[in-house]
Short mmCIF file of C-alpha atoms and ligand atoms in Angstrom, two decimals:
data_model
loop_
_atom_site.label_atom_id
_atom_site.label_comp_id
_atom_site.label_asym_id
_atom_site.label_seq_id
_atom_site.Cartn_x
_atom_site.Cartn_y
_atom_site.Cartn_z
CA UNK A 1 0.00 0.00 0.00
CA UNK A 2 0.70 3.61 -0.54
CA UNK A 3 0.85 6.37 2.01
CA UNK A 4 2.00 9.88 1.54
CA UNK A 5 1.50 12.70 4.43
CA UNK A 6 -0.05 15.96 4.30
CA UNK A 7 0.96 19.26 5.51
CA UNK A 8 -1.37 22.67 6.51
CA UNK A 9 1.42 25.21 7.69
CA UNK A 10 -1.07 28.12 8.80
CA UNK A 11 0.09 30.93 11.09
CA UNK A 12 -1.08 29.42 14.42
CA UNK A 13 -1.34 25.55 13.85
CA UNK A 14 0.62 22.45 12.10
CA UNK A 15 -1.49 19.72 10.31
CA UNK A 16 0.04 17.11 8.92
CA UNK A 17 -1.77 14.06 8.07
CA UNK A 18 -1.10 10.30 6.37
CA UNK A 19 -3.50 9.53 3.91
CA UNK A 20 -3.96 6.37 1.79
CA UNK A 21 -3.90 5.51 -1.41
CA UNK A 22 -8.03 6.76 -1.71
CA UNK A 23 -7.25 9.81 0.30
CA UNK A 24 -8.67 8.50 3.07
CA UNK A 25 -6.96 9.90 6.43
CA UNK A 26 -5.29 6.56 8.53
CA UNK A 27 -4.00 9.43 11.25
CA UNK A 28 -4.07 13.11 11.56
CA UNK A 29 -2.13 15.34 14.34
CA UNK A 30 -1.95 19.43 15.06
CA UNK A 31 1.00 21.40 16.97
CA UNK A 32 1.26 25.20 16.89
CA UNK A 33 3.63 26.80 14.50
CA UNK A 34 5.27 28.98 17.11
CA UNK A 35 5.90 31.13 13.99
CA UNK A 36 7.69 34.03 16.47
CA UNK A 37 10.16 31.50 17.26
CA UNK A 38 11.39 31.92 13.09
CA UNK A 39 11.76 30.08 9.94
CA UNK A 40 14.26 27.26 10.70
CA UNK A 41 12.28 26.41 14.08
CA UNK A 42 9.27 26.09 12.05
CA UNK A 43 10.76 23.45 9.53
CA UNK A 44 11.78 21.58 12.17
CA UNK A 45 8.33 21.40 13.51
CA UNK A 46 7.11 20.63 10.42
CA UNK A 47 9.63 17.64 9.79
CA UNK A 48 8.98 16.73 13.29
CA UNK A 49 4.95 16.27 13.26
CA UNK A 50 5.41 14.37 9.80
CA UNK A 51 7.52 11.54 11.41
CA UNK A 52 5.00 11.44 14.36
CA UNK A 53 1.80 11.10 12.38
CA UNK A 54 3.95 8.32 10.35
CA UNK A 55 4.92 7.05 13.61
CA UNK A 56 1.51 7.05 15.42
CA UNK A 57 -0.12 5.73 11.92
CA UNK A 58 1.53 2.18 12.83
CA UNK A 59 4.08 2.73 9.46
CA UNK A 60 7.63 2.66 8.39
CA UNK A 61 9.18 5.74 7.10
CA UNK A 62 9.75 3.68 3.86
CA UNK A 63 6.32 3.30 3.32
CA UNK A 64 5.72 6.94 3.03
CA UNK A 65 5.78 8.10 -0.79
CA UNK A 66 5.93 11.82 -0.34
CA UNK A 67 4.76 14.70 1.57
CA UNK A 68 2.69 17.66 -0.19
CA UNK A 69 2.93 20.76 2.01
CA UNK A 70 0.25 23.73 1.67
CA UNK A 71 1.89 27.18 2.83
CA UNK A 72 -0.07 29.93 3.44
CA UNK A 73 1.42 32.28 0.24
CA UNK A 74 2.35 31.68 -3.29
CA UNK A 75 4.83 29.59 -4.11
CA UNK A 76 7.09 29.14 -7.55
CA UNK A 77 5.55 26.91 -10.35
CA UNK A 78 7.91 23.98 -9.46
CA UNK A 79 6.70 23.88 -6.13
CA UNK A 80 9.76 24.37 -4.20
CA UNK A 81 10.00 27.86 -2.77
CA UNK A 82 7.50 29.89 -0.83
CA UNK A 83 8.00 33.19 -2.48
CA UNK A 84 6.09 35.06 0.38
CA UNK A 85 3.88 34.27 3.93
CA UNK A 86 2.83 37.68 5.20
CA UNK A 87 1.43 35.43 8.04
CA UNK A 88 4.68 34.10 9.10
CA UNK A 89 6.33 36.54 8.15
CA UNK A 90 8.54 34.31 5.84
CA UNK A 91 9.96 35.68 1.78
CA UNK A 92 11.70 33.38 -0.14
CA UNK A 93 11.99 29.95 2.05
CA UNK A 94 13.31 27.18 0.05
CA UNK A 95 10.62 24.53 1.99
CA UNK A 96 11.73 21.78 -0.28
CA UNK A 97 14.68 21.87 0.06
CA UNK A 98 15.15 22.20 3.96
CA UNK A 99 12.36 19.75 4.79
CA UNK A 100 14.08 16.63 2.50
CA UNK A 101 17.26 17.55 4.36
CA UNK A 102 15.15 17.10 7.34
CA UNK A 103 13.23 14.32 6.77
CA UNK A 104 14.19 11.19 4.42
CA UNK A 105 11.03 11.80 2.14
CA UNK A 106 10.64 13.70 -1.58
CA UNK A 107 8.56 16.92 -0.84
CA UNK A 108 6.38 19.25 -2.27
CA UNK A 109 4.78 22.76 -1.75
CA UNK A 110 1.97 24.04 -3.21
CA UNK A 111 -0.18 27.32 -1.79
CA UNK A 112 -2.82 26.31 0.90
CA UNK A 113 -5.98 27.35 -0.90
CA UNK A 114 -4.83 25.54 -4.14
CA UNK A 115 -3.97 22.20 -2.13
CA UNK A 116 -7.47 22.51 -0.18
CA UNK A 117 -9.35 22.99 -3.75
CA UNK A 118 -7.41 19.62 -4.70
CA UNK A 119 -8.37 17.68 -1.78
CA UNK A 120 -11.92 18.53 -2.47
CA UNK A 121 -11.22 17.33 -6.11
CA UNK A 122 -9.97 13.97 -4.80
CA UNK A 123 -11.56 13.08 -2.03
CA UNK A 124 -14.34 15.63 -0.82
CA UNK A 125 -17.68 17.85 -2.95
CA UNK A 126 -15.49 17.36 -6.20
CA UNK A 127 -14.60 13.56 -5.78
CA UNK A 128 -17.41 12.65 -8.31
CA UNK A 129 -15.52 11.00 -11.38
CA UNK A 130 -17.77 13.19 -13.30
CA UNK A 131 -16.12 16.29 -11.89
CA UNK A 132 -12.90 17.65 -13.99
CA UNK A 133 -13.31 21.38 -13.56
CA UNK A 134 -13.85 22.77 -10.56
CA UNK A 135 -13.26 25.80 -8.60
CA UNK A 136 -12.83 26.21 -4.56
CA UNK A 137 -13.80 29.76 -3.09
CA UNK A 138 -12.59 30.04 0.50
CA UNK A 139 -14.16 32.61 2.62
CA UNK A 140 -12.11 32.92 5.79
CA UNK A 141 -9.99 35.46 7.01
CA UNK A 142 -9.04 36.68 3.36
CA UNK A 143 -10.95 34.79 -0.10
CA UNK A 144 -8.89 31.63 -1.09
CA UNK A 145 -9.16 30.10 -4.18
CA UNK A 146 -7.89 26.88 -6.44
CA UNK A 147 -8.67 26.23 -9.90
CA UNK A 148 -9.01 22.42 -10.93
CA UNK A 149 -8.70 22.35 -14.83
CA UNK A 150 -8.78 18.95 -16.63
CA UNK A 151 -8.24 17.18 -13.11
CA UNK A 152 -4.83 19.28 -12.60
CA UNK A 153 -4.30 22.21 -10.50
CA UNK A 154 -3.82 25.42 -12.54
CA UNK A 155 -1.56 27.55 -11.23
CA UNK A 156 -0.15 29.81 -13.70
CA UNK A 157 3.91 29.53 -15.22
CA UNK A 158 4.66 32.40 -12.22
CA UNK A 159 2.52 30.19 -9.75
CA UNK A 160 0.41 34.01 -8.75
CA UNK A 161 -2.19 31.83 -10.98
CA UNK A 162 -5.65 30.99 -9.18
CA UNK A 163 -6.12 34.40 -6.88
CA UNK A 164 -9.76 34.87 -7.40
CA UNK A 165 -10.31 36.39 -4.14
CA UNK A 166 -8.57 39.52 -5.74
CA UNK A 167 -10.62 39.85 -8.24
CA UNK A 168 -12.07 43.70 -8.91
CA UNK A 169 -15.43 43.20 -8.41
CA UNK A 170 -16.12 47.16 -8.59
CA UNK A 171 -14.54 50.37 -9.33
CA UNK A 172 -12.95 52.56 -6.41
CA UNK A 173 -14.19 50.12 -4.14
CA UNK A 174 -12.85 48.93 -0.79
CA UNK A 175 -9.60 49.27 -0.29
CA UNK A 176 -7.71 45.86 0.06
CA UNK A 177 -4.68 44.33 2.14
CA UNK A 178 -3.11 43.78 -1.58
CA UNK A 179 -2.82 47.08 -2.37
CA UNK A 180 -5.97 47.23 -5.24
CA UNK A 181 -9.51 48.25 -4.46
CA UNK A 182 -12.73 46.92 -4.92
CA UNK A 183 -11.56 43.31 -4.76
CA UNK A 184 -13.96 39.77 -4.32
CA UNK A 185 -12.61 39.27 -0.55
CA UNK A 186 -13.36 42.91 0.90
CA UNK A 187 -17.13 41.91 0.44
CA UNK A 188 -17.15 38.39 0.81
CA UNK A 189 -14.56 36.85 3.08
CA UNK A 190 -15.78 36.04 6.92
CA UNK A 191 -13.34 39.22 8.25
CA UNK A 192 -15.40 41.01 5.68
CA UNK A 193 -18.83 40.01 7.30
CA UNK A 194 -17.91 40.81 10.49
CA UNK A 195 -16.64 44.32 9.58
CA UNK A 196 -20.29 45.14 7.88
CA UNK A 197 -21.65 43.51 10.88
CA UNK A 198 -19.61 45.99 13.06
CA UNK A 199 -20.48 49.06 10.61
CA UNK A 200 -24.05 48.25 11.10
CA UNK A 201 -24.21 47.93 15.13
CA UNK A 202 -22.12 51.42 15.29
CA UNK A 203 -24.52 52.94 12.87
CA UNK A 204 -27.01 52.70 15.99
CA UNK A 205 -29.78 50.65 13.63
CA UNK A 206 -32.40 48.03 15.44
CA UNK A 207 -30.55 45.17 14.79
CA UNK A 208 -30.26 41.30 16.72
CA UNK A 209 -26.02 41.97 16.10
CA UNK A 210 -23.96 42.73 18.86
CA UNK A 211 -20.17 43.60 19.43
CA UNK A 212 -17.65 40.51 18.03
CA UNK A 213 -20.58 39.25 15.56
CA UNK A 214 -19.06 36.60 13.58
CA UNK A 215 -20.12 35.85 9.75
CA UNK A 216 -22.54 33.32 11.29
CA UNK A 217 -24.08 35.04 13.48
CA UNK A 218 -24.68 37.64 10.94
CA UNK A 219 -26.48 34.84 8.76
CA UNK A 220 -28.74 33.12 12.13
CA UNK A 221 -29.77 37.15 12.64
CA UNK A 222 -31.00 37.45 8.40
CA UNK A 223 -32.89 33.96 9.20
CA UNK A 224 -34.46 35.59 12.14
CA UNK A 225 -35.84 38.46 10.11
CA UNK A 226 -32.96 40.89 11.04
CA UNK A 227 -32.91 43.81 8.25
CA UNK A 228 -29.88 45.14 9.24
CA UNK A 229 -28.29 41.36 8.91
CA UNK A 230 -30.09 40.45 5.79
CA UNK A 231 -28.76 43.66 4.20
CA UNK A 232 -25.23 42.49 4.68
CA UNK A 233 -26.02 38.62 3.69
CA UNK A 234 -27.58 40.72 0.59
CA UNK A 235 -24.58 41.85 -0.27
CA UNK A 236 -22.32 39.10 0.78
CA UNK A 237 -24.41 37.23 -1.82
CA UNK A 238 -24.57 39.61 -4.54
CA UNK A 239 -21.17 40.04 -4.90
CA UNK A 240 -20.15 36.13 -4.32
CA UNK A 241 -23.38 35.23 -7.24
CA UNK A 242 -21.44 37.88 -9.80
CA UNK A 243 -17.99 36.41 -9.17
CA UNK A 244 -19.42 33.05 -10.37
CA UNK A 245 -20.77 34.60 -13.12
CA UNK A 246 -17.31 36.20 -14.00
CA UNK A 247 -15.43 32.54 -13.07
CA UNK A 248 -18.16 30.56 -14.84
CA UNK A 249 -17.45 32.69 -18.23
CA UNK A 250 -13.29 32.14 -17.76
CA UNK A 251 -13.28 28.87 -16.89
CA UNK A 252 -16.74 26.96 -17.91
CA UNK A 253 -15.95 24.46 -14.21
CA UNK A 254 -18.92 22.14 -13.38
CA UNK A 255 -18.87 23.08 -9.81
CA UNK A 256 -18.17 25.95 -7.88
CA UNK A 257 -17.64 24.93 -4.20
CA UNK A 258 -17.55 28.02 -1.42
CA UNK A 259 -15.58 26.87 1.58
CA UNK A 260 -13.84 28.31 4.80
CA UNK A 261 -15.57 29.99 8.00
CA UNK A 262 -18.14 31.83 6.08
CA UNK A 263 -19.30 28.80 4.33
CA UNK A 264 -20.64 27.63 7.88
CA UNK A 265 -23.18 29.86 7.06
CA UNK A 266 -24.64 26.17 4.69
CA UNK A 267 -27.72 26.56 2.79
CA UNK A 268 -28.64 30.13 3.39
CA UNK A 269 -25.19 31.41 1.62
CA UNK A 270 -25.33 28.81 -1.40
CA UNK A 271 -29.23 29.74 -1.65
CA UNK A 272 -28.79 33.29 -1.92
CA UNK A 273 -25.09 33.12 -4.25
CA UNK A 274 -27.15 30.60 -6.92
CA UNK A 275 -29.91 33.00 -7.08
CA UNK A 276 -27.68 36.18 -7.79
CA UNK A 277 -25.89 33.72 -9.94
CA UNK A 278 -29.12 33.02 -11.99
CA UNK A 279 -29.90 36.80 -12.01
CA UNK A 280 -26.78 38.18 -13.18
CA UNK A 281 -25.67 35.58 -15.79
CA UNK A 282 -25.84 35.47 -19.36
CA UNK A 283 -29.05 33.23 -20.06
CA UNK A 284 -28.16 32.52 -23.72
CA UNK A 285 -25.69 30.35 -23.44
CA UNK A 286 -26.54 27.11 -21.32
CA UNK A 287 -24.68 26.23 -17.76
CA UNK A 288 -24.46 23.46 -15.85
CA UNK A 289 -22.45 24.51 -13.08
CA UNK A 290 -23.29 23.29 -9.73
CA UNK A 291 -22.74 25.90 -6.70
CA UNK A 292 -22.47 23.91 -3.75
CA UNK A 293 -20.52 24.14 -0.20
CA UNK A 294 -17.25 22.21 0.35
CA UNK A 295 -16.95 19.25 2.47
CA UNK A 296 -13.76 18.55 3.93
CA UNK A 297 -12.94 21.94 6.24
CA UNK A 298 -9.85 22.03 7.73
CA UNK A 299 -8.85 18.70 6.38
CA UNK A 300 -8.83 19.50 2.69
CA UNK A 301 -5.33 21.67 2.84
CA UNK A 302 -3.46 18.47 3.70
CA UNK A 303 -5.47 16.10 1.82
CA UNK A 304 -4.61 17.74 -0.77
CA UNK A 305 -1.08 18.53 0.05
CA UNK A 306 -0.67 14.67 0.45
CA UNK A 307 -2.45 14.18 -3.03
CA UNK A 308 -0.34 16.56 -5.02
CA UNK A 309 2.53 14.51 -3.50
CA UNK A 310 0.76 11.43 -4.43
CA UNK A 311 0.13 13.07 -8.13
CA UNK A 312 1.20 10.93 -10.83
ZN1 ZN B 401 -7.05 42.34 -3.02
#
């Protein structure tokens, strides 16, 4: 049998997890990054929770095939630098390179929201066989995204390929942590939510919101008849239902899966982003995409990760 692990570097936690030759997960473990303690202490962490999972998994280090590692930040085509991590404050870290030194398997990096949108492909909402083009939308903290074309990642010959969440939606719109305006994740990603949410409560409206509301709460307070909420769910929708359109006319994918903490949100998000969708897009020519929630959560970065390793 063949095993390869998994690895989720995110700016608090460590997930690294052995997966089978199906994708299915045989054992999974989390340590935090203690990114303040720097780069080199980090691979070492990482190198170190990838010989425990293998370890506490029952296996051999020479059973292990590869590990696929998902870093927060783009990383070169060839997967084998991180070029930046603004969340670990990392620029040009040769991961590859360091972690085979420090562990006796082949590696390979690929950015986190393009290894969860793979895991999905193999082994979560995109698994169906007759699923080959499919997009993930992560609303979390910022808007992730991974583009599956022809059951392969795409991710550009500069690997800055698949960054939907920076897509102009508008013109002189909200500024954004990249430096444009208007873009997808300043009206769409959970930090987003809550910020409208915030807006809203300082704006002294009657509204079921209070202090710290999070993107779900926002939705639970729409579904209770909240105006003030639904206005922002309004929006969040709006805006998510025109970026399909927009990704549905570049890339033709049969589903569109929306994933991350916002996604919690279920059936009232993907109701609302299909009907905007059907609103907004271009009714001559047919589609058959699917707009659906992903399945995996947390688990699809190293899924993934291990299945890009696993890639033949
Ligand atoms: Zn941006």
């Amino acid at each position: 049998l063949e095993y390869h692990i998994g690895i989720d570097l995110g700016g608090t936690n460590i997930k690294a997890g052995v997966v089978d030759g199906a994708w299915n997960i045989v054992r999974q473990a989390s340590i935090p990054t203690e990114t303040d303690r720097g780069q080199e202490h980090v691979l070492a962490r990482m190198a170190m929770i990838a010989r425990q999972v293998v370890a506490d998994a029952g296996l051999k280090p020479g059973q292990i095939k590869g590990v696929g590692v998902g870093v927060p930040g783009p990383v070169d085509a060839s997967g084998e630098v991180v070029l930046e991590a603004p969340n670990l404050g990392w620029k040009l870290c040769p991961v590859r390179e360091r972690l085979e030194e420090l562990t006796p398997w082949k590696c390979l990096v690929v950015n986190d929201a393009n290894a969860a949108a793979y895991g999905e492909f193999i082994a979560g909402a995109g698994r169906d066989p007759g699923v080959r083009d499919m997009i993930l939308i992560t609303l979390g903290t910022g808007v992730g995204s991974g583009i599956v074309i022809k059951g392969e990642l795409f991710i550009g010959p500069h690997g800055a390929g698949a960054e939907l969440g920076h897509s102009v939606m508008t013109i002189n719109g909200r500024p954004c942590s990249c430096g444009q305006r208007g873009c997808l994740e300043q009206y769409t990603s959970a930090s987003a939510i809550g910020r409208e949410a915030k807006k809203k409560i300082d704006s002294g409206v009657k509204t079921l919101l209070r202090a710290g509301a999070t993107s779900k709460d926002v939705f639970d307070a729409a579904a209770k008849g909240d105006a003030a909420a639904q206005e922002i769910v309004d929006e969040v929708c709006e805006y998510m239902g025109l970026a399909c359109v927009n990704f549905v006319h570049a890339f033709d994918p049969e589903v569109i899966l929306l994933g991350g903490g916002a996604a919690a949100a279920g059936e009232p998000l993907v109701r609302g982003v299909r009907a905007a969708f059907k609103r907004h897009m271009w009714h001559v020519a047919p589609t058959h995409v699917t707009i659906t929630t992903a399945m995996l959560g947390n688990d699809a970065g190293f899924i993934g990760a291990a299945g890009m390793a696993g890639r033949k």
